[in-house]
Amino acid sequence: MQLDKLGCRVRDIVSGGSLAVVTDEHVEKLYLQRCRDTLEEAGFAVHSFVIPPGEGSKDGQTYLELVNFLAEIPLTRADAVVALGGGVVGDLAGFAAATYLRGIKVIQVPTTLLAAVDSSIGGKTAINLKAGKNLAGAFHQPALICCDAELLRTLPEDVFLDGMAEVIKYGVIADAQLFQQLTDPQETRVRLAEVIERCASIKMRFVEEDEHDTGIRQMLNFGHTIGHAIEKASGYQISHGKAVAKGMARIAEIAARCGWCSRNTEKEIRAVLETYGFDLDISYSNETLYEIMKTDKKRKGRFIDIVVPEEIGRCRLQRLTTEELGEIL
Ligand SMILES: NC(=O)c1ccc[n+]([C@@H]2O[C@H](COP(=O)([O-])OP(=O)(O)OC[C@H]3O[C@@H](n4cnc5c(N)ncnc54)[C@H](O)[C@@H]3O)[C@@H](O)[C@H]2O)c1
């Protein structure tokens, strides 16, 4: 859906007269005016809240400033928050909307590839605490997602690549045809809108079946258990997408070694990641990764469920004890 159509769609679902658009300084310069224009044309009073770009803004202080801003406008329960940006803006604005007045509507307008295929869908919202990422949050489904692939044209290559790791993940876990299409990066660029739509529909399907992440939704964590450990070991210097790419390659190697998938499947996963230029080397010891993985927030007592590929387009959960996890690493 084009950004310029946003106003009409929001009018259909928001009965109040005021909207708060949350964005970051990069996106502000590129798209805030267009976003304001379409919303104002639809008759809304638009208030904007602009945060510095980057993960640092997904913190308690910015969250409190934002909810205070909403209260000063003031937004009522009939109004809504619009998250115009990447995953940082989406998570922060979503969490503010989930908690302000015990919950008002949020409209997600993703502007990064990661937000378009992942963070804007599924209703997970959060801020980071000193003890770790995403530790305070809420499930709060967006009232509307406006995904305009044209907005992604201005993305820096590095940020685009972070989203590509998630796109490749969808191919591996659920869509062999998409995976084949991804082997040609030029084609991916040309057909980006279609690629996003396929990924979004896979995520929606998993979320609809398991909104609160206790079953099939965990399949979306392919590459993430090891990826999160790599991210953390690097002190978050390695971005989420680059860490997940390393995690996917590593778990594919483990799966092939344990006989859970063929060597050919492992090779295909590695090859597509390399085609996009992901560096798949891991410079941390298995002991370091293991110590971090043992504290993974998705651990269930002494068990941890790892997503393993069976073939391209199909994955399953493999339950391991933490000791077994140490051994296979
Ligand atoms: N809620 C979920 O389900 C979920 C899922 C995955 C990740 N996340 C969260 O998402 C966050 C990462 O999101 P991200 O990768 O989108 O990063 P981000 O929001 O930090 O955006 C990355 C950079 O791209 C810039 N940018 C955004 N859109 C742009 C555009 N169209 N043109 C040019 N520059 C643009 C931003 O200003 C920023 O500098 C993390 O906090 C992560 O925890 C949430």
Tab-separated table of C-alpha atoms and ligand atoms in Angstrom:
chain	number	residue	atom	x	y	z
A	1	MET	CA	0.000	0.000	0.000
A	2	GLN	CA	1.390	3.395	-0.971
A	3	LEU	CA	2.212	5.830	1.807
A	4	ASP	CA	0.033	8.464	0.115
A	5	LYS	CA	-3.017	6.232	0.657
A	6	LEU	CA	-2.403	5.951	4.394
A	7	GLY	CA	-4.771	8.762	5.410
A	8	CYS	CA	-7.875	7.173	3.823
A	9	ARG	CA	-7.133	3.769	5.364
A	10	VAL	CA	-6.528	5.240	8.813
A	11	ARG	CA	-9.772	7.211	8.565
A	12	ASP	CA	-11.615	3.899	8.178
A	13	ILE	CA	-10.286	2.504	11.439
A	14	VAL	CA	-9.582	5.462	13.748
A	15	SER	CA	-12.644	7.321	14.984
A	16	GLY	CA	-10.778	10.054	16.897
A	17	GLY	CA	-9.277	13.225	15.472
A	18	SER	CA	-5.625	13.093	16.598
A	19	LEU	CA	-2.615	11.003	15.679
A	20	ALA	CA	0.921	10.896	17.035
A	21	VAL	CA	3.505	9.942	14.402
A	22	VAL	CA	6.667	8.494	15.947
A	23	THR	CA	9.736	8.416	13.734
A	24	ASP	CA	13.532	8.776	13.869
A	25	GLU	CA	15.699	11.606	12.560
A	26	HIS	CA	16.731	9.800	9.356
A	27	VAL	CA	13.196	8.852	8.392
A	28	GLU	CA	11.892	12.249	9.467
A	29	LYS	CA	13.935	13.914	6.714
A	30	LEU	CA	12.825	11.399	4.091
A	31	TYR	CA	9.159	10.657	4.718
A	32	LEU	CA	7.610	12.509	7.668
A	33	GLN	CA	6.154	15.327	5.563
A	34	ARG	CA	4.500	12.894	3.127
A	35	CYS	CA	3.106	10.947	6.034
A	36	ARG	CA	1.769	14.098	7.718
A	37	ASP	CA	0.246	15.312	4.435
A	38	THR	CA	-1.797	12.180	3.785
A	39	LEU	CA	-3.009	12.023	7.399
A	40	GLU	CA	-3.894	15.721	7.499
A	41	GLU	CA	-5.736	15.453	4.188
A	42	ALA	CA	-7.858	12.773	5.858
A	43	GLY	CA	-8.757	15.304	8.551
A	44	PHE	CA	-6.449	14.332	11.423
A	45	ALA	CA	-4.533	16.680	13.696
A	46	VAL	CA	-1.021	15.235	13.449
A	47	HIS	CA	1.621	15.501	16.179
A	48	SER	CA	5.121	14.168	15.617
A	49	PHE	CA	7.659	12.753	18.033
A	50	VAL	CA	11.155	12.307	16.584
A	51	ILE	CA	13.811	10.142	18.250
A	52	PRO	CA	17.535	9.814	17.523
A	53	PRO	CA	18.148	6.845	15.201
A	54	GLY	CA	19.444	3.587	16.627
A	55	GLU	CA	18.902	1.002	19.317
A	56	GLY	CA	19.791	3.495	22.074
A	57	SER	CA	16.371	5.120	21.636
A	58	LYS	CA	14.539	1.918	22.551
A	59	ASP	CA	15.065	2.648	26.232
A	60	GLY	CA	13.027	3.484	29.320
A	61	GLN	CA	13.781	7.172	29.209
A	62	THR	CA	12.613	7.671	25.616
A	63	TYR	CA	9.564	5.518	26.332
A	64	LEU	CA	8.569	7.746	29.282
A	65	GLU	CA	9.152	10.903	27.226
A	66	LEU	CA	6.925	9.449	24.517
A	67	VAL	CA	4.006	8.469	26.774
A	68	ASN	CA	4.211	11.874	28.462
A	69	PHE	CA	4.080	13.466	25.000
A	70	LEU	CA	0.950	11.426	24.182
A	71	ALA	CA	-0.640	12.565	27.459
A	72	GLU	CA	0.171	16.215	26.811
A	73	ILE	CA	-1.461	16.246	23.334
A	74	PRO	CA	-3.662	14.587	24.771
A	75	LEU	CA	-4.451	11.444	22.741
A	76	THR	CA	-7.675	9.702	23.768
A	77	ARG	CA	-8.638	6.056	23.416
A	78	ALA	CA	-10.263	6.901	20.076
A	79	ASP	CA	-6.951	8.220	18.673
A	80	ALA	CA	-3.870	6.312	17.532
A	81	VAL	CA	-0.096	6.168	17.301
A	82	VAL	CA	1.605	5.822	13.903
A	83	ALA	CA	5.046	4.158	13.891
A	84	LEU	CA	6.917	5.435	10.823
A	85	GLY	CA	10.322	3.755	10.703
A	86	GLY	CA	12.337	0.629	11.284
A	87	GLY	CA	12.107	-1.905	14.081
A	88	VAL	CA	13.357	0.501	16.726
A	89	VAL	CA	10.564	2.993	16.069
A	90	GLY	CA	8.017	0.189	15.651
A	91	ASP	CA	8.902	-1.532	18.926
A	92	LEU	CA	9.050	1.686	20.956
A	93	ALA	CA	5.898	3.258	19.494
A	94	GLY	CA	4.080	-0.085	19.717
A	95	PHE	CA	4.965	-0.463	23.386
A	96	ALA	CA	3.889	3.117	24.127
A	97	ALA	CA	0.570	2.463	22.349
A	98	ALA	CA	0.149	-0.827	24.234
A	99	THR	CA	0.522	0.839	27.613
A	100	TYR	CA	-0.750	4.428	27.226
A	101	LEU	CA	-4.328	4.536	28.614
A	102	ARG	CA	-3.941	0.728	28.920
A	103	GLY	CA	-3.794	0.460	25.160
A	104	ILE	CA	-4.654	2.560	22.120
A	105	LYS	CA	-4.371	1.652	18.433
A	106	VAL	CA	-1.020	1.533	16.687
A	107	ILE	CA	-0.478	1.725	12.940
A	108	GLN	CA	2.814	0.358	11.692
A	109	VAL	CA	4.449	1.978	8.644
A	110	PRO	CA	7.678	-0.021	8.206
A	111	THR	CA	10.539	1.712	6.381
A	112	THR	CA	13.271	-0.941	6.714
A	113	LEU	CA	13.263	-4.386	5.135
A	114	LEU	CA	13.472	-5.972	8.584
A	115	ALA	CA	10.466	-4.016	9.788
A	116	ALA	CA	8.515	-4.798	6.607
A	117	VAL	CA	9.006	-8.565	6.814
A	118	ASP	CA	9.340	-9.046	10.534
A	119	SER	CA	9.024	-6.494	13.326
A	120	SER	CA	5.888	-4.676	12.121
A	121	ILE	CA	3.992	-7.994	12.014
A	122	GLY	CA	2.932	-10.101	14.956
A	123	GLY	CA	2.330	-7.600	17.722
A	124	LYS	CA	5.542	-7.974	19.715
A	125	THR	CA	6.504	-4.602	21.156
A	126	ALA	CA	9.285	-3.848	23.602
A	127	ILE	CA	11.962	-1.623	25.018
A	128	ASN	CA	15.395	-2.632	26.269
A	129	LEU	CA	16.420	-2.722	29.926
A	130	LYS	CA	19.940	-2.512	31.356
A	131	ALA	CA	19.781	-6.287	31.892
A	132	GLY	CA	19.069	-7.021	28.235
A	133	LYS	CA	17.222	-6.397	24.982
A	134	ASN	CA	13.421	-6.421	24.751
A	135	LEU	CA	12.968	-7.295	28.421
A	136	ALA	CA	9.948	-5.022	28.986
A	137	GLY	CA	7.239	-5.414	26.397
A	138	ALA	CA	3.712	-6.361	25.466
A	139	PHE	CA	1.821	-8.175	22.758
A	140	HIS	CA	-0.118	-5.455	20.946
A	141	GLN	CA	-1.322	-6.188	17.408
A	142	PRO	CA	-1.218	-3.278	14.953
A	143	ALA	CA	-4.606	-2.016	13.777
A	144	LEU	CA	-3.055	-1.561	10.319
A	145	ILE	CA	0.280	-2.188	8.607
A	146	CYS	CA	1.054	0.114	5.689
A	147	CYS	CA	3.968	-1.408	3.791
A	148	ASP	CA	5.176	0.627	0.813
A	149	ALA	CA	8.240	-1.070	-0.732
A	150	GLU	CA	9.173	2.201	-2.466
A	151	LEU	CA	10.189	3.605	0.921
A	152	LEU	CA	12.965	1.024	1.118
A	153	ARG	CA	14.810	2.469	-1.870
A	154	THR	CA	16.660	4.915	0.382
A	155	LEU	CA	17.946	2.227	2.759
A	156	PRO	CA	21.706	2.031	3.248
A	157	GLU	CA	23.064	-1.277	1.873
A	158	ASP	CA	24.027	-2.442	5.331
A	159	VAL	CA	20.528	-1.952	6.744
A	160	PHE	CA	19.028	-3.677	3.687
A	161	LEU	CA	21.305	-6.664	4.296
A	162	ASP	CA	20.077	-7.014	7.897
A	163	GLY	CA	16.558	-7.486	6.542
A	164	MET	CA	17.781	-9.941	3.900
A	165	ALA	CA	18.871	-12.359	6.634
A	166	GLU	CA	15.245	-12.578	7.779
A	167	VAL	CA	14.007	-12.883	4.186
A	168	ILE	CA	16.332	-15.859	3.601
A	169	LYS	CA	15.126	-17.337	6.884
A	170	TYR	CA	11.527	-17.389	5.564
A	171	GLY	CA	12.668	-19.262	2.473
A	172	VAL	CA	14.409	-21.905	4.573
A	173	ILE	CA	11.624	-22.437	7.088
A	174	ALA	CA	8.555	-22.264	4.875
A	175	ASP	CA	8.936	-21.458	1.175
A	176	ALA	CA	11.288	-23.414	-1.091
A	177	GLN	CA	10.118	-21.466	-4.157
A	178	LEU	CA	10.946	-18.138	-2.505
A	179	PHE	CA	14.341	-19.582	-1.517
A	180	GLN	CA	15.102	-20.438	-5.154
A	181	GLN	CA	14.104	-16.948	-6.241
A	182	LEU	CA	16.475	-15.475	-3.656
A	183	THR	CA	19.485	-17.142	-5.258
A	184	ASP	CA	19.525	-14.196	-7.686
A	185	PRO	CA	20.060	-10.922	-5.740
A	186	GLN	CA	19.209	-8.774	-8.798
A	187	GLU	CA	15.873	-10.526	-9.085
A	188	THR	CA	15.241	-9.980	-5.370
A	189	ARG	CA	15.688	-6.225	-5.821
A	190	VAL	CA	13.442	-6.094	-8.866
A	191	ARG	CA	10.699	-8.113	-7.210
A	192	LEU	CA	11.127	-6.730	-3.707
A	193	ALA	CA	7.446	-5.890	-3.161
A	194	GLU	CA	6.471	-9.469	-4.030
A	195	VAL	CA	9.250	-10.910	-1.854
A	196	ILE	CA	8.077	-8.805	1.101
A	197	GLU	CA	4.498	-9.918	0.583
A	198	ARG	CA	5.486	-13.592	0.626
A	199	CYS	CA	7.559	-13.178	3.788
A	200	ALA	CA	4.840	-11.155	5.510
A	201	SER	CA	2.212	-13.766	4.710
A	202	ILE	CA	4.423	-16.538	6.141
A	203	LYS	CA	4.919	-14.567	9.346
A	204	MET	CA	1.192	-13.798	9.592
A	205	ARG	CA	0.366	-17.462	9.156
A	206	PHE	CA	2.683	-18.489	11.996
A	207	VAL	CA	1.433	-15.661	14.228
A	208	GLU	CA	-2.244	-16.418	13.581
A	209	GLU	CA	-1.668	-20.016	14.638
A	210	ASP	CA	0.356	-19.111	17.712
A	211	GLU	CA	0.009	-15.470	18.737
A	212	HIS	CA	1.802	-15.798	22.060
A	213	ASP	CA	4.837	-17.672	20.830
A	214	THR	CA	4.404	-20.981	22.605
A	215	GLY	CA	4.295	-23.302	19.597
A	216	ILE	CA	4.756	-23.018	15.841
A	217	ARG	CA	5.769	-19.327	15.984
A	218	GLN	CA	9.063	-20.512	17.455
A	219	MET	CA	9.963	-21.695	13.940
A	220	LEU	CA	10.672	-18.036	13.193
A	221	ASN	CA	13.683	-18.368	15.485
A	222	PHE	CA	15.669	-20.306	12.887
A	223	GLY	CA	19.280	-19.126	13.247
A	224	HIS	CA	18.324	-16.891	16.155
A	225	THR	CA	19.462	-18.927	19.186
A	226	ILE	CA	23.064	-18.986	18.002
A	227	GLY	CA	22.573	-15.555	16.354
A	228	HIS	CA	21.506	-13.939	19.626
A	229	ALA	CA	24.527	-15.452	21.369
A	230	ILE	CA	26.831	-14.010	18.685
A	231	GLU	CA	25.135	-10.606	18.936
A	232	LYS	CA	25.571	-10.606	22.699
A	233	ALA	CA	29.162	-11.912	22.603
A	234	SER	CA	30.046	-9.015	20.294
A	235	GLY	CA	28.572	-6.495	22.751
A	236	TYR	CA	25.964	-5.816	20.018
A	237	GLN	CA	28.688	-4.629	17.628
A	238	ILE	CA	27.530	-7.331	15.181
A	239	SER	CA	24.041	-6.375	14.015
A	240	HIS	CA	21.051	-8.675	14.475
A	241	GLY	CA	20.767	-9.620	10.780
A	242	LYS	CA	24.491	-10.363	10.354
A	243	ALA	CA	24.446	-12.439	13.560
A	244	VAL	CA	21.355	-14.371	12.431
A	245	ALA	CA	23.055	-15.115	9.089
A	246	LYS	CA	26.019	-16.638	10.966
A	247	GLY	CA	23.563	-18.480	13.235
A	248	MET	CA	21.670	-19.966	10.269
A	249	ALA	CA	24.882	-21.196	8.629
A	250	ARG	CA	26.082	-22.691	11.904
A	251	ILE	CA	22.848	-24.501	12.781
A	252	ALA	CA	22.660	-25.820	9.210
A	253	GLU	CA	26.170	-27.234	9.631
A	254	ILE	CA	25.192	-28.814	12.966
A	255	ALA	CA	21.968	-30.227	11.446
A	256	ALA	CA	23.901	-31.810	8.564
A	257	ARG	CA	26.482	-33.252	10.994
A	258	CYS	CA	23.728	-34.706	13.223
A	259	GLY	CA	21.909	-36.184	10.207
A	260	TRP	CA	18.839	-33.914	10.612
A	261	CYS	CA	19.309	-32.572	7.069
A	262	SER	CA	21.481	-33.411	4.091
A	263	ARG	CA	24.882	-31.854	3.381
A	264	ASN	CA	23.293	-30.485	0.231
A	265	THR	CA	20.690	-28.524	2.221
A	266	GLU	CA	23.467	-27.078	4.362
A	267	LYS	CA	25.424	-26.110	1.224
A	268	GLU	CA	22.375	-24.411	-0.322
A	269	ILE	CA	21.749	-22.333	2.810
A	270	ARG	CA	25.408	-21.310	3.012
A	271	ALA	CA	25.558	-20.486	-0.686
A	272	VAL	CA	22.555	-18.158	-0.680
A	273	LEU	CA	23.876	-16.315	2.375
A	274	GLU	CA	27.269	-15.912	0.704
A	275	THR	CA	25.628	-14.632	-2.485
A	276	TYR	CA	24.430	-11.616	-0.491
A	277	GLY	CA	27.896	-11.094	0.980
A	278	PHE	CA	27.243	-12.267	4.542
A	279	ASP	CA	30.410	-13.076	6.460
A	280	LEU	CA	29.652	-16.465	7.998
A	281	ASP	CA	32.779	-16.815	10.142
A	282	ILE	CA	32.245	-16.903	13.889
A	283	SER	CA	35.155	-15.594	15.916
A	284	TYR	CA	33.795	-16.603	19.333
A	285	SER	CA	34.600	-19.923	20.981
A	286	ASN	CA	31.918	-22.565	21.381
A	287	GLU	CA	32.339	-22.197	25.163
A	288	THR	CA	31.503	-18.478	24.974
A	289	LEU	CA	28.443	-19.088	22.816
A	290	TYR	CA	27.316	-21.988	24.998
A	291	GLU	CA	27.506	-19.931	28.205
A	292	ILE	CA	25.319	-17.242	26.600
A	293	MET	CA	22.887	-19.713	25.046
A	294	LYS	CA	22.326	-21.335	28.436
A	295	THR	CA	20.796	-18.029	29.587
A	296	ASP	CA	18.560	-17.651	26.468
A	297	LYS	CA	15.178	-16.244	27.530
A	298	LYS	CA	13.388	-18.915	25.461
A	299	ARG	CA	14.977	-21.735	27.493
A	300	LYS	CA	12.455	-24.003	29.248
A	301	GLY	CA	14.005	-25.248	32.469
A	302	ARG	CA	16.922	-27.479	31.470
A	303	PHE	CA	15.665	-27.743	27.884
A	304	ILE	CA	16.134	-25.512	24.897
A	305	ASP	CA	14.264	-25.859	21.602
A	306	ILE	CA	16.419	-25.276	18.536
A	307	VAL	CA	14.965	-24.800	15.048
A	308	VAL	CA	16.680	-27.168	12.652
A	309	PRO	CA	16.282	-27.361	8.870
A	310	GLU	CA	15.079	-30.676	7.441
A	311	GLU	CA	15.149	-29.497	3.835
A	312	ILE	CA	14.733	-26.130	2.104
A	313	GLY	CA	11.225	-24.926	2.960
A	314	ARG	CA	10.798	-27.155	6.005
A	315	CYS	CA	12.154	-26.900	9.548
A	316	ARG	CA	11.272	-28.457	12.880
A	317	LEU	CA	11.938	-27.925	16.567
A	318	GLN	CA	14.616	-30.089	18.146
A	319	ARG	CA	14.444	-30.225	21.939
A	320	LEU	CA	17.858	-30.493	23.592
A	321	THR	CA	19.077	-30.426	27.165
A	322	THR	CA	21.623	-27.699	27.770
A	323	GLU	CA	24.279	-30.454	28.094
A	324	GLU	CA	23.318	-31.864	24.672
A	325	LEU	CA	23.467	-28.358	23.244
A	326	GLY	CA	27.006	-28.028	24.572
A	327	GLU	CA	27.948	-31.349	22.979
A	328	ILE	CA	26.578	-30.589	19.495
A	329	LEU	CA	28.260	-27.189	19.473
B	1	LIG	N1	8.908	-6.734	17.286
B	1	LIG	C1	9.474	-7.716	16.638
B	1	LIG	O1	8.856	-8.752	16.361
B	1	LIG	C2	10.890	-7.562	16.188
B	1	LIG	C3	11.448	-8.504	15.302
B	1	LIG	C4	12.757	-8.309	14.863
B	1	LIG	C5	13.472	-7.216	15.303
B	1	LIG	N2	12.911	-6.316	16.164
B	1	LIG	C6	13.638	-5.130	16.611
B	1	LIG	O2	13.881	-4.303	15.480
B	1	LIG	C7	14.990	-3.459	15.765
B	1	LIG	C8	15.870	-3.354	14.536
B	1	LIG	O3	15.105	-2.791	13.502
B	1	LIG	P1	15.783	-2.256	12.149
B	1	LIG	O4	16.765	-3.248	11.669
B	1	LIG	O5	14.686	-1.839	11.270
B	1	LIG	O6	16.681	-1.044	12.648
B	1	LIG	P2	16.379	0.510	12.888
B	1	LIG	O7	14.993	0.771	13.209
B	1	LIG	O8	17.421	0.956	13.863
B	1	LIG	O9	16.720	1.130	11.461
B	1	LIG	C9	18.028	1.003	10.941
B	1	LIG	C10	18.528	2.323	10.354
B	1	LIG	O10	17.871	2.573	9.124
B	1	LIG	C11	17.385	3.921	9.100
B	1	LIG	N3	16.226	3.924	8.205
B	1	LIG	C12	15.009	3.407	8.454
B	1	LIG	N4	14.244	3.470	7.353
B	1	LIG	C13	14.995	4.053	6.396
B	1	LIG	C14	14.775	4.365	5.017
B	1	LIG	N5	13.645	4.040	4.406
B	1	LIG	N6	15.768	4.968	4.344
B	1	LIG	C15	16.956	5.243	4.944
B	1	LIG	N7	17.235	4.960	6.214
B	1	LIG	C16	16.264	4.356	6.929
B	1	LIG	C17	17.103	4.235	10.541
B	1	LIG	O11	17.087	5.620	10.772
B	1	LIG	C18	18.276	3.548	11.236
B	1	LIG	O12	19.407	4.374	11.205
B	1	LIG	C19	15.682	-4.050	16.980
B	1	LIG	O13	15.448	-3.236	18.089
B	1	LIG	C20	15.011	-5.404	17.161
B	1	LIG	O14	14.962	-5.801	18.516
B	1	LIG	C21	11.628	-6.480	16.597
